[in-house]
mmCIF file of C-alpha atoms in Angstrom:
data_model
loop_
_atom_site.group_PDB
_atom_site.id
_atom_site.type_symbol
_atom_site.label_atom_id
_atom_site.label_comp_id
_atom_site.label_asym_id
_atom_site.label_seq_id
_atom_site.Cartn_x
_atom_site.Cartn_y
_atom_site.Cartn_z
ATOM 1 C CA UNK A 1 -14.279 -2.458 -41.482
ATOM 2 C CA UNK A 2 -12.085 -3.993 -38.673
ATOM 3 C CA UNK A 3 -9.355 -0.584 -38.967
ATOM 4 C CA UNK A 4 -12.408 1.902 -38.890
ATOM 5 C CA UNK A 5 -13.433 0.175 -35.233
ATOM 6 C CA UNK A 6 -10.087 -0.470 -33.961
ATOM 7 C CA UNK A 7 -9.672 3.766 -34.249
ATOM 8 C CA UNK A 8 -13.140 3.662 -32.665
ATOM 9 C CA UNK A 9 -12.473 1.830 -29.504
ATOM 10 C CA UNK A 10 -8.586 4.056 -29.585
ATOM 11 C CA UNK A 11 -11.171 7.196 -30.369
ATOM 12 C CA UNK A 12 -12.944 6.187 -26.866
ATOM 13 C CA UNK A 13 -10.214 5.454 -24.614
ATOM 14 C CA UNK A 14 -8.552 8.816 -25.882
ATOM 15 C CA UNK A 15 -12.106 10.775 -25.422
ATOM 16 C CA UNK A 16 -13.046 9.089 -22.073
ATOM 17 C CA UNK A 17 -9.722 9.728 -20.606
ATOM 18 C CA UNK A 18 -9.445 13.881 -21.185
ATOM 19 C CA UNK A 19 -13.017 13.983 -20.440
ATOM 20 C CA UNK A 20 -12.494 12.597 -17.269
ATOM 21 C CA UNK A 21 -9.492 14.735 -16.514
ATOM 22 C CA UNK A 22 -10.719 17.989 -17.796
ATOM 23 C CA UNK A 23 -13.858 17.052 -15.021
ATOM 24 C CA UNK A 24 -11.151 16.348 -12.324
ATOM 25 C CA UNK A 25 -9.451 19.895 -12.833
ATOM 26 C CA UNK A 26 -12.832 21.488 -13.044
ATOM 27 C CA UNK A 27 -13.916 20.120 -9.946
ATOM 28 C CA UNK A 28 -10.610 20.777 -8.240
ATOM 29 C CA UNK A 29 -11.261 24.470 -7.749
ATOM 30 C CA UNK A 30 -13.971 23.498 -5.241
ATOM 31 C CA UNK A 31 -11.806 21.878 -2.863
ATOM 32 C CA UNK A 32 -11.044 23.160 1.234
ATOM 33 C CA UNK A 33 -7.980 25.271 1.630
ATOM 34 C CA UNK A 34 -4.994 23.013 2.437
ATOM 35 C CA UNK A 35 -1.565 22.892 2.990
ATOM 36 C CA UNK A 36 0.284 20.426 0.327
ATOM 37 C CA UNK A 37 3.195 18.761 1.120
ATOM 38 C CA UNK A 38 5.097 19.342 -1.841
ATOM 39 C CA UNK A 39 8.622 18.470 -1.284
ATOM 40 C CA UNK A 40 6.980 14.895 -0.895
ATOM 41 C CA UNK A 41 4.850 15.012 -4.067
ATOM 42 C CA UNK A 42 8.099 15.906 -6.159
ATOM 43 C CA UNK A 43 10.249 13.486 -4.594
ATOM 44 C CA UNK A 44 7.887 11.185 -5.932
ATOM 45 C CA UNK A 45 5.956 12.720 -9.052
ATOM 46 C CA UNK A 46 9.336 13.652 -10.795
ATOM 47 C CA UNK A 47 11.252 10.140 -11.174
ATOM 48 C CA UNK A 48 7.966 9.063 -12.680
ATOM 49 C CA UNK A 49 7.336 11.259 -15.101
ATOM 50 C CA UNK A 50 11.046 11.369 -16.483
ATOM 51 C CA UNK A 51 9.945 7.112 -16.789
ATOM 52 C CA UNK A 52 6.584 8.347 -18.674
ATOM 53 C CA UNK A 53 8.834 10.307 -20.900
ATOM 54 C CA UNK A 54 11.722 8.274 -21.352
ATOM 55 C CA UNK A 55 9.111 4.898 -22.889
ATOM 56 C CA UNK A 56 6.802 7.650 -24.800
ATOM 57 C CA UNK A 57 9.749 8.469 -26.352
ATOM 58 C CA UNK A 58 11.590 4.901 -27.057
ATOM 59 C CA UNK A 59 8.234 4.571 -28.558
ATOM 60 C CA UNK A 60 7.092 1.974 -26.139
ATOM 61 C CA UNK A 61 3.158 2.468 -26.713
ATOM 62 C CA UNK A 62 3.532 2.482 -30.709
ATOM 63 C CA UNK A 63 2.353 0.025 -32.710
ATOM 64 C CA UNK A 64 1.683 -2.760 -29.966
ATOM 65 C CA UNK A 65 -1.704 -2.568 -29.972
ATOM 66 C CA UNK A 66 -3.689 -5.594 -29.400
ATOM 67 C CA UNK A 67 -7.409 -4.758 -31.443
ATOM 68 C CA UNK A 68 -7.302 -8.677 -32.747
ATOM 69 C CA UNK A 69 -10.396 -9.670 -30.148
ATOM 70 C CA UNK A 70 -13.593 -7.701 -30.253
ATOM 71 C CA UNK A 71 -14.398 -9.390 -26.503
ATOM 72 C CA UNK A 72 -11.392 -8.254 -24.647
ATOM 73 C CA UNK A 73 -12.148 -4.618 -26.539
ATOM 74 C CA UNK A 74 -15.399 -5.208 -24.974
ATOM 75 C CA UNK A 75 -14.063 -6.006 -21.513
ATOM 76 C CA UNK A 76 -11.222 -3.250 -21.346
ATOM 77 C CA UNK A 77 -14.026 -1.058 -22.081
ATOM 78 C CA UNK A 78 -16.160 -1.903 -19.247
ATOM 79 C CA UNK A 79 -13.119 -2.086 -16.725
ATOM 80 C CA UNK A 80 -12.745 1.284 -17.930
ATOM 81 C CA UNK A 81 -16.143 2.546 -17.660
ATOM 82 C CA UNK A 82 -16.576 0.867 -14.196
ATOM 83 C CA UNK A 83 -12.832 2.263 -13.306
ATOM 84 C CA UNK A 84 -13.242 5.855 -14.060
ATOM 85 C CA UNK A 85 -16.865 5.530 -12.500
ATOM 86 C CA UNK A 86 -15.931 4.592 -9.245
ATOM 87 C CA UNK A 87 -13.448 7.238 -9.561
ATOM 88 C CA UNK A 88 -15.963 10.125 -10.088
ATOM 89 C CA UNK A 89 -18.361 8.663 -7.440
ATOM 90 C CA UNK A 90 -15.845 9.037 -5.155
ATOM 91 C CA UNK A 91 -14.643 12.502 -5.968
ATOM 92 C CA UNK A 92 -18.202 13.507 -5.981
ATOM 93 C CA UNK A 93 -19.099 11.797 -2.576
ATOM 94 C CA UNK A 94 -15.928 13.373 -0.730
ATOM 95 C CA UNK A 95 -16.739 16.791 -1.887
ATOM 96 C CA UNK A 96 -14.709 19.641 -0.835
ATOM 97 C CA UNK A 97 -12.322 17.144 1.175
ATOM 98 C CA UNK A 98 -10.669 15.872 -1.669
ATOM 99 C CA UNK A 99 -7.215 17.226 -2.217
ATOM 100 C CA UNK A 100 -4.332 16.136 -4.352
ATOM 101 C CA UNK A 101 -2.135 13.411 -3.018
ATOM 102 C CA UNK A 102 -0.659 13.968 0.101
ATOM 103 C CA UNK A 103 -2.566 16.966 0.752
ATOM 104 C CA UNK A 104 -3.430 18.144 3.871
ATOM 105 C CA UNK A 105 -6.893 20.032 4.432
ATOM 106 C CA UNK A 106 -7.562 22.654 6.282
ATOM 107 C CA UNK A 107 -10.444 21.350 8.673
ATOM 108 C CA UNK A 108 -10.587 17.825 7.341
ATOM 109 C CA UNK A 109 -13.524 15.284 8.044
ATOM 110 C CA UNK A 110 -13.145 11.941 7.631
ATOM 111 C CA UNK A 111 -15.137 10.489 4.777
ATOM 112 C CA UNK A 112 -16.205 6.752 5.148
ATOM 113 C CA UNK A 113 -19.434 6.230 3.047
ATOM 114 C CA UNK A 114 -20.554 5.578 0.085
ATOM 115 C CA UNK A 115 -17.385 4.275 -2.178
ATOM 116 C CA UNK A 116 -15.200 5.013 1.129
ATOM 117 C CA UNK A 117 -17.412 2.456 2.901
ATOM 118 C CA UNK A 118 -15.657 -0.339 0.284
ATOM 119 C CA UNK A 119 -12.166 0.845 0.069
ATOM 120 C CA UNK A 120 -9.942 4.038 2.079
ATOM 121 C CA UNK A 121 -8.907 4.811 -1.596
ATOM 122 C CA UNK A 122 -11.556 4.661 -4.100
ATOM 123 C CA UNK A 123 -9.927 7.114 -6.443
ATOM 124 C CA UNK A 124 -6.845 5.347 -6.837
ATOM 125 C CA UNK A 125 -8.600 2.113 -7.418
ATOM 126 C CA UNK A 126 -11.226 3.676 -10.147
ATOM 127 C CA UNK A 127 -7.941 5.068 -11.810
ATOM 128 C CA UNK A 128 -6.581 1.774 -11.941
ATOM 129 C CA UNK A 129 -9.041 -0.023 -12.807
ATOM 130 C CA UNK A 130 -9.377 2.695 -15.705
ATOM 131 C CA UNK A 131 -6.069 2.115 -16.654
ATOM 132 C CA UNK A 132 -5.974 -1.808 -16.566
ATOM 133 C CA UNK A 133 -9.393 -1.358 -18.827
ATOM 134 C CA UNK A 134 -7.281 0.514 -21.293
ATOM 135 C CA UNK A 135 -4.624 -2.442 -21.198
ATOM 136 C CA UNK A 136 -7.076 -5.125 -22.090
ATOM 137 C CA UNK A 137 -8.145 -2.956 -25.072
ATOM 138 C CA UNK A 138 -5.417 -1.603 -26.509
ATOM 139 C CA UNK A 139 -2.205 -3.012 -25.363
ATOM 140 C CA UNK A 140 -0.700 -4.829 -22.701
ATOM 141 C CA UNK A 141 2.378 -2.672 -22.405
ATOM 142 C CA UNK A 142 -0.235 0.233 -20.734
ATOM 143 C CA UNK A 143 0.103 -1.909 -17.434
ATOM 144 C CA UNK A 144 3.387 -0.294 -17.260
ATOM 145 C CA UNK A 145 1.938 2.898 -16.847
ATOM 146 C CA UNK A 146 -0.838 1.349 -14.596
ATOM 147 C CA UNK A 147 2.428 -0.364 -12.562
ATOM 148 C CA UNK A 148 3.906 3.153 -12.521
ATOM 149 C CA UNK A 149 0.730 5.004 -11.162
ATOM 150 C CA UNK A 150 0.024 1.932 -8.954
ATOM 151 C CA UNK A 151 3.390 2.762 -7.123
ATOM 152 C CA UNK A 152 2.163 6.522 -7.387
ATOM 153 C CA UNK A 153 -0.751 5.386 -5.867
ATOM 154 C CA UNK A 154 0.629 3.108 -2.301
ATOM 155 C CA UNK A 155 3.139 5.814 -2.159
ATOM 156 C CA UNK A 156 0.367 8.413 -1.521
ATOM 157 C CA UNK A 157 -1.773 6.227 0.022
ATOM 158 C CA UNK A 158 0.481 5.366 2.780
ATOM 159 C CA UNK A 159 1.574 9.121 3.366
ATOM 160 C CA UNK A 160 -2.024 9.916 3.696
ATOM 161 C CA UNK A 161 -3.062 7.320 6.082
ATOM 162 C CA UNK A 162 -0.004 8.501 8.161
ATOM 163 C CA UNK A 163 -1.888 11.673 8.564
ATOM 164 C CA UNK A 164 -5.333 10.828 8.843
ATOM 165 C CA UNK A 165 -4.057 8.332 11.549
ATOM 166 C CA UNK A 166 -2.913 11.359 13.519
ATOM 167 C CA UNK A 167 -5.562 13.480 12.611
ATOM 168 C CA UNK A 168 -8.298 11.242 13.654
ATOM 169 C CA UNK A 169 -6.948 9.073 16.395
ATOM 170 C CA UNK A 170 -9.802 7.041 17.772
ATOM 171 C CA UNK A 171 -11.786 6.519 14.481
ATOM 172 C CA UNK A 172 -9.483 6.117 11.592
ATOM 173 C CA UNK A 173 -7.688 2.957 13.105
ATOM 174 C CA UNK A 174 -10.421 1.342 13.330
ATOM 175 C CA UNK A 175 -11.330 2.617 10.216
ATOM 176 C CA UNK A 176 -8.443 1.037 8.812
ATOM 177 C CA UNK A 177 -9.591 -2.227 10.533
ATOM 178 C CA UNK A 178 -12.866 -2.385 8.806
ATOM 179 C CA UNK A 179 -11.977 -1.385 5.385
ATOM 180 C CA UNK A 180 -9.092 -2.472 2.460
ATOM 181 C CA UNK A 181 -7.152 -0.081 1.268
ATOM 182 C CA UNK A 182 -7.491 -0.345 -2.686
ATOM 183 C CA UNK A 183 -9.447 -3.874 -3.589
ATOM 184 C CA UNK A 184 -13.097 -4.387 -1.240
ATOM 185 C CA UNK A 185 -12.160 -7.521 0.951
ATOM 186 C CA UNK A 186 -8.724 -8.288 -0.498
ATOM 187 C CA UNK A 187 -6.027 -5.557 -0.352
#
């Protein structure tokens, strides 16, 4: 009984995960014309993936998995669910202004309700939060790839603020002032 649920909660993470990416390249298409800084992105995106690759294939993520408390299943499920629900919520409220990382839009507007009201980065955070879900569930050595995106993530996140502090130079400072960048009223 305990293997058949164990490849249930896998079986969720697994379906949750390319259901919410198939949604975010879906919804991509209806994003504003922009220019994206791609030198940047590969200077970045590339070391990380050859990482990805290198511990998929030393078999880092095989056979460690935790499945021996139904409550931390329970809470890496929720921290997922809440995770990759924040995420959406803020890819829907941003609309056509969302972009990949370190993109730059063609007429932007600066977004700072809803989820953008809590955090500058709402995305990133759901993702994370999705991804530290999945390491309570399954196995602790997924915070590696949550460590991996998280460093993604500030990379990006920097970059961007960079630009939307030029962009929008009276209101994004302050902004900046009145908001965390990743956790509400801690970071």
């Amino acid at each position: 009984m305990r293997d058949w649920l164990v490849r249930a909660v896998e079986v969720v993470f697994a379906a949750g995960w390319a259901l919410f990416w198939a949604y975010w390249l879906i919804v991509a298409f209806s994003m504003k014309r922009g220019k994206v800084m791609l030198s940047r992105q590969l200077r970045i995106r590339i070391p990380l993936v050859i990482v990805v690759v290198v511990l998929v294939h030393l078999g880092a993520f095989r056979n460690h998995s935790l499945h021996t408390n139904g409550a931390r299943e329970a809470i890496g499920l929720v921290l997922f669910a809440l995770g990759l629900g924040f995420a959406i919520w803020a890819r829907v409220h941003i609309g056509r202004n969302w972009g990949t990382p370190m993109s730059q839009k063609a007429d932007p507007e600066l977004v700072t309700s809803g989820p953008y009201h809590l955090v500058r980065h709402p995305i990133y955070s759901g993702i994370l939060l999705g991804g530290i879900g999945t390491a309570v569930a399954l196995s602790w050595l997924w915070l590696v790839v949550v460590a991996i995106g998280g460093a993604y993530f500030v990379y990006s996140a920097v970059n961007e603020e960079k630009f939307m502090s030029t962009t929008f130079p009276s209101t994004y400072p302050q902004y900046q002032r009145a908001s965390k960048m990743f956790v509400p009223f801690v970071f």
